[in-house]
Amino acid sequence: MTEPLMALERVCKWYPVGSERLTVLQDVSFAVYPGEFVSIMGPSGSGKSTLMHILGCLDQPSSGRYVLRGRPVDGLTGDELARVRNREIGFVFQNFHLLPRMTALRNVELPLVYAGVAREERRRRALARLEEVGLRDRISHLPNELSGGQKQRVAIARALVNKPAILLADEPTGALDTRTGREIMGIFTELHQRGVTIVVITHDPGVASFAQRILHMLDGRLVGEERGRGA
């Protein structure tokens, strides 16, 4: 049987609040397999953002285990975690997180700079990713010269430029109008059809429906699962 790319095993997360303990995730277990498109859906306060931080190696569980590509994350050093975030996981955020004084091309090249890739190879790979998301004619534009949808396309190209094992998107349509949001989800669908593994965190049932599997969260727990239209 194929090994999962990501597996959470009875993960809990809590934070101290004075003398009390605020529990945000409770006994969460699931796996994501290579080539899957999974949505994690829940209302505000359901724990999905905390879960996203754990999946992206931006935070660690208080108890339980997170295994990424066969390796328990709690056994990784700080440097190893940084490499995982730069090379294994591509991040797409609601507010794009583009550097305002860098062109679209330079924003997409940035992860390759951190990875030590030579200049000509950085440019070649960044151009290929921008063409893949339909922005070959916008490479010299600054973020403030781009529409919201174009900014998110740049962010997707940047997330893909290191050929990560997983594309992790946190509310990727939250700052976009409905039509543009559908276009962005269409890009995710095309990427999934090419074999990219995708996990989308969302509160929007319409966005979640693009996935193969929809995991439902409520009050820090996984409370259900259903098939999406991508199945």
Coordinates of N, CA, C and O in Angstrom, one line a residue, residues 78-161:
G78 N 15.8 22.5 14.0 CA 15.3 23.8 13.4 C 15.8 23.9 12.0 O 15.0 24.4 11.2
D79 N 17.0 23.6 11.7 CA 17.5 23.7 10.3 C 16.8 22.8 9.4 O 16.4 23.1 8.2
E80 N 16.5 21.6 9.8 CA 15.8 20.6 9.0 C 14.4 21.1 8.8 O 13.8 20.9 7.7
L81 N 13.7 21.6 9.8 CA 12.4 22.1 9.6 C 12.3 23.3 8.6 O 11.4 23.4 7.8
A82 N 13.3 24.1 8.6 CA 13.4 25.2 7.7 C 13.5 24.7 6.2 O 12.9 25.2 5.3
R83 N 14.4 23.7 6.1 CA 14.5 23.1 4.7 C 13.2 22.4 4.3 O 12.8 22.5 3.1
V84 N 12.5 21.8 5.2 CA 11.2 21.2 4.9 C 10.2 22.3 4.4 O 9.6 22.1 3.3
R85 N 10.2 23.4 5.1 CA 9.3 24.5 4.7 C 9.6 25.1 3.4 O 8.8 25.5 2.6
N86 N 10.9 25.1 3.0 CA 11.3 25.7 1.8 C 11.2 24.8 0.6 O 11.0 25.2 -0.5
R87 N 11.4 23.5 0.8 CA 11.6 22.5 -0.3 C 10.5 21.5 -0.4 O 10.2 21.0 -1.5
E88 N 9.9 21.1 0.7 CA 8.9 20.0 0.7 C 7.5 20.5 0.6 O 6.6 19.8 0.2
I89 N 7.2 21.8 1.1 CA 5.8 22.3 1.2 C 5.8 23.6 0.5 O 6.6 24.5 0.8
G90 N 4.9 23.8 -0.4 CA 4.6 25.0 -1.1 C 3.4 25.7 -0.4 O 2.3 25.1 -0.3
F91 N 3.6 26.9 0.1 CA 2.5 27.6 0.8 C 1.8 28.7 -0.1 O 2.5 29.4 -0.8
V92 N 0.5 28.7 0.0 CA -0.3 29.7 -0.6 C -1.2 30.3 0.5 O -2.0 29.6 1.1
F93 N -1.2 31.6 0.7 CA -1.9 32.3 1.7 C -3.0 33.2 1.2 O -3.0 33.6 0.1
Q94 N -4.0 33.5 2.1 CA -5.1 34.3 1.7 C -4.7 35.7 1.2 O -5.2 36.2 0.3
N95 N -3.7 36.3 1.9 CA -3.2 37.6 1.5 C -2.0 37.7 0.7 O -1.2 38.7 0.7
F96 N -1.7 36.6 0.1 CA -0.6 36.5 -1.0 C 0.8 36.5 -0.4 O 1.7 35.7 -0.9
H97 N 1.1 37.4 0.5 CA 2.5 37.5 1.1 C 3.6 37.7 0.1 O 4.6 37.1 0.1
L98 N 3.3 38.6 -0.9 CA 4.3 38.9 -1.9 C 5.1 40.1 -1.4 O 4.5 41.0 -0.7
L99 N 6.3 40.2 -1.8 CA 7.2 41.3 -1.4 C 6.9 42.5 -2.3 O 7.0 42.4 -3.5
P100 N 6.5 43.6 -1.8 CA 5.9 44.7 -2.6 C 6.9 45.4 -3.6 O 6.5 45.9 -4.6
R101 N 8.2 45.3 -3.3 CA 9.2 46.0 -4.1 C 9.9 45.0 -5.1 O 10.8 45.4 -5.8
M102 N 9.4 43.8 -5.1 CA 9.9 42.8 -6.1 C 8.9 42.5 -7.2 O 7.7 42.5 -6.9
T103 N 9.4 42.4 -8.4 CA 8.5 42.0 -9.5 C 8.0 40.6 -9.3 O 8.4 39.8 -8.4
A104 N 7.0 40.3 -10.1 CA 6.4 38.9 -10.0 C 7.5 37.9 -10.2 O 7.5 36.9 -9.5
L105 N 8.4 38.1 -11.1 CA 9.5 37.1 -11.4 C 10.3 37.0 -10.2 O 10.7 35.8 -9.7
R106 N 10.7 38.1 -9.6 CA 11.6 38.0 -8.4 C 10.9 37.4 -7.2 O 11.5 36.6 -6.4
N107 N 9.6 37.6 -7.0 CA 8.9 37.0 -6.0 C 8.9 35.5 -6.1 O 9.0 34.7 -5.1
V108 N 8.7 35.0 -7.3 CA 8.7 33.6 -7.6 C 10.1 32.9 -7.4 O 10.2 31.8 -7.0
E109 N 11.1 33.7 -7.8 CA 12.5 33.2 -7.6 C 12.9 33.1 -6.2 O 13.9 32.3 -5.9
L110 N 12.3 33.8 -5.3 CA 12.8 33.9 -3.9 C 13.1 32.6 -3.2 O 14.2 32.4 -2.6
P111 N 12.2 31.6 -3.2 CA 12.5 30.3 -2.6 C 13.8 29.7 -3.1 O 14.5 29.0 -2.4
L112 N 14.0 29.9 -4.4 CA 15.2 29.3 -5.1 C 16.5 30.0 -4.6 O 17.6 29.4 -4.6
V113 N 16.4 31.3 -4.3 CA 17.5 32.0 -3.7 C 17.9 31.4 -2.4 O 19.1 31.1 -2.1
Y114 N 16.9 31.2 -1.5 CA 17.1 30.6 -0.2 C 17.7 29.1 -0.4 O 18.5 28.7 0.5
A115 N 17.3 28.5 -1.5 CA 17.8 27.1 -1.7 C 19.2 27.1 -2.4 O 19.7 26.0 -2.6
G116 N 19.7 28.2 -2.7 CA 21.1 28.3 -3.3 C 21.1 27.9 -4.8 O 22.2 27.5 -5.3
V117 N 20.0 28.1 -5.5 CA 20.0 27.7 -6.9 C 20.6 28.9 -7.7 O 20.4 30.1 -7.4
A118 N 21.4 28.5 -8.8 CA 22.1 29.5 -9.6 C 21.1 30.4 -10.3 O 20.0 30.0 -10.6
R119 N 21.6 31.6 -10.6 CA 20.7 32.7 -11.1 C 20.0 32.3 -12.4 O 18.8 32.5 -12.5
E120 N 20.7 31.7 -13.4 CA 20.0 31.4 -14.7 C 19.0 30.3 -14.5 O 17.9 30.3 -15.1
E121 N 19.3 29.3 -13.6 CA 18.3 28.3 -13.3 C 17.1 28.8 -12.6 O 16.0 28.4 -12.8
R122 N 17.4 29.7 -11.7 CA 16.2 30.4 -11.0 C 15.3 31.0 -11.9 O 14.1 30.8 -11.9
R123 N 15.8 31.8 -12.9 CA 15.0 32.5 -13.8 C 14.2 31.5 -14.7 O 13.0 31.7 -14.9
R124 N 14.9 30.5 -15.2 CA 14.2 29.5 -16.0 C 13.1 28.8 -15.3 O 12.0 28.7 -15.9
R125 N 13.3 28.4 -14.1 CA 12.2 27.7 -13.3 C 11.1 28.7 -13.0 O 9.9 28.3 -13.0
A126 N 11.4 29.9 -12.6 CA 10.4 30.9 -12.2 C 9.5 31.2 -13.4 O 8.3 31.3 -13.3
L127 N 10.2 31.4 -14.6 CA 9.4 31.7 -15.8 C 8.5 30.6 -16.2 O 7.3 30.8 -16.6
A128 N 8.9 29.4 -16.0 CA 8.1 28.2 -16.3 C 6.9 28.1 -15.4 O 5.8 27.9 -15.9
R129 N 7.1 28.4 -14.1 CA 5.9 28.4 -13.2 C 5.0 29.5 -13.5 O 3.7 29.4 -13.4
L130 N 5.5 30.7 -13.8 CA 4.6 31.8 -14.1 C 3.8 31.6 -15.4 O 2.6 31.9 -15.5
E131 N 4.4 30.9 -16.4 CA 3.7 30.5 -17.6 C 2.6 29.5 -17.3 O 1.5 29.6 -17.8
E132 N 2.9 28.6 -16.4 CA 2.0 27.6 -16.0 C 0.7 28.2 -15.4 O -0.4 27.6 -15.6
V133 N 0.8 29.3 -14.7 CA -0.4 29.9 -14.1 C -0.9 31.1 -15.0 O -1.8 31.9 -14.6
G134 N -0.4 31.2 -16.2 CA -1.0 32.2 -17.2 C -0.5 33.6 -17.0 O -1.2 34.5 -17.4
L135 N 0.7 33.8 -16.4 CA 1.2 35.2 -16.2 C 2.6 35.4 -16.9 O 3.3 36.3 -16.4
R136 N 2.8 34.8 -18.0 CA 4.1 35.0 -18.7 C 4.3 36.5 -19.1 O 5.4 37.0 -19.2
D137 N 3.1 37.2 -19.3 CA 3.2 38.6 -19.7 C 3.2 39.6 -18.6 O 3.1 40.8 -18.8
R138 N 3.3 39.1 -17.3 CA 3.3 40.0 -16.2 C 4.5 39.8 -15.3 O 4.5 40.3 -14.2
I139 N 5.6 39.3 -15.9 CA 6.8 39.0 -15.0 C 7.4 40.2 -14.5 O 8.1 40.1 -13.4
S140 N 7.3 41.3 -15.1 CA 8.0 42.5 -14.7 C 7.2 43.5 -13.8 O 7.6 44.5 -13.4
H141 N 5.9 43.0 -13.6 CA 5.0 43.9 -12.8 C 5.2 43.7 -11.3 O 5.5 42.6 -10.8
L142 N 5.1 44.8 -10.6 CA 5.1 44.8 -9.1 C 3.8 44.3 -8.6 O 2.7 44.5 -9.3
P143 N 3.7 43.8 -7.4 CA 2.4 43.4 -6.8 C 1.3 44.5 -6.9 O 0.1 44.1 -7.2
N144 N 1.6 45.7 -6.7 CA 0.6 46.8 -6.7 C 0.1 47.1 -8.2 O -0.9 47.9 -8.4
E145 N 0.7 46.5 -9.1 CA 0.3 46.6 -10.5 C -0.5 45.4 -11.0 O -0.9 45.3 -12.2
L146 N -0.8 44.5 -10.1 CA -1.5 43.2 -10.4 C -2.9 43.2 -9.7 O -3.1 43.8 -8.6
S147 N -3.9 42.5 -10.3 CA -5.1 42.3 -9.6 C -5.0 41.3 -8.5 O -4.0 40.6 -8.4
G148 N -6.0 41.1 -7.7 CA -6.0 40.1 -6.7 C -5.8 38.7 -7.2 O -5.0 38.0 -6.7
G149 N -6.5 38.4 -8.3 CA -6.3 37.1 -8.9 C -4.9 36.8 -9.4 O -4.4 35.8 -9.3
Q150 N -4.4 37.9 -10.0 CA -3.0 37.8 -10.5 C -2.0 37.6 -9.4 O -1.0 36.8 -9.5
K151 N -2.2 38.3 -8.3 CA -1.3 38.2 -7.2 C -1.4 36.7 -6.6 O -0.3 36.2 -6.3
Q152 N -2.6 36.2 -6.6 CA -2.6 34.8 -6.1 C -2.0 33.8 -7.1 O -1.4 32.8 -6.6
R153 N -2.1 34.1 -8.4 CA -1.4 33.3 -9.3 C 0.1 33.3 -9.1 O 0.8 32.3 -9.2
V154 N 0.7 34.5 -8.9 CA 2.1 34.7 -8.6 C 2.4 33.8 -7.3 O 3.4 33.1 -7.3
A155 N 1.6 33.9 -6.3 CA 1.8 33.2 -5.1 C 1.8 31.7 -5.3 O 2.6 30.9 -4.8
I156 N 0.9 31.2 -6.2 CA 0.9 29.8 -6.5 C 2.1 29.4 -7.3 O 2.8 28.3 -7.0
A157 N 2.6 30.2 -8.2 CA 3.8 30.0 -9.0 C 5.0 29.9 -8.0 O 5.9 29.0 -8.1
R158 N 5.0 30.8 -7.1 CA 6.1 30.8 -6.1 C 6.1 29.5 -5.2 O 7.1 28.9 -4.9
A159 N 4.9 29.1 -4.9 CA 4.7 27.9 -4.0 C 5.2 26.6 -4.8 O 5.6 25.6 -4.2
L160 N 5.1 26.6 -6.1 CA 5.4 25.5 -6.9 C 6.9 25.4 -7.4 O 7.3 24.4 -7.9
V161 N 7.6 26.6 -7.3 CA 8.9 26.7 -8.0 C 9.9 25.7 -7.5 O 10.8 25.3 -8.2

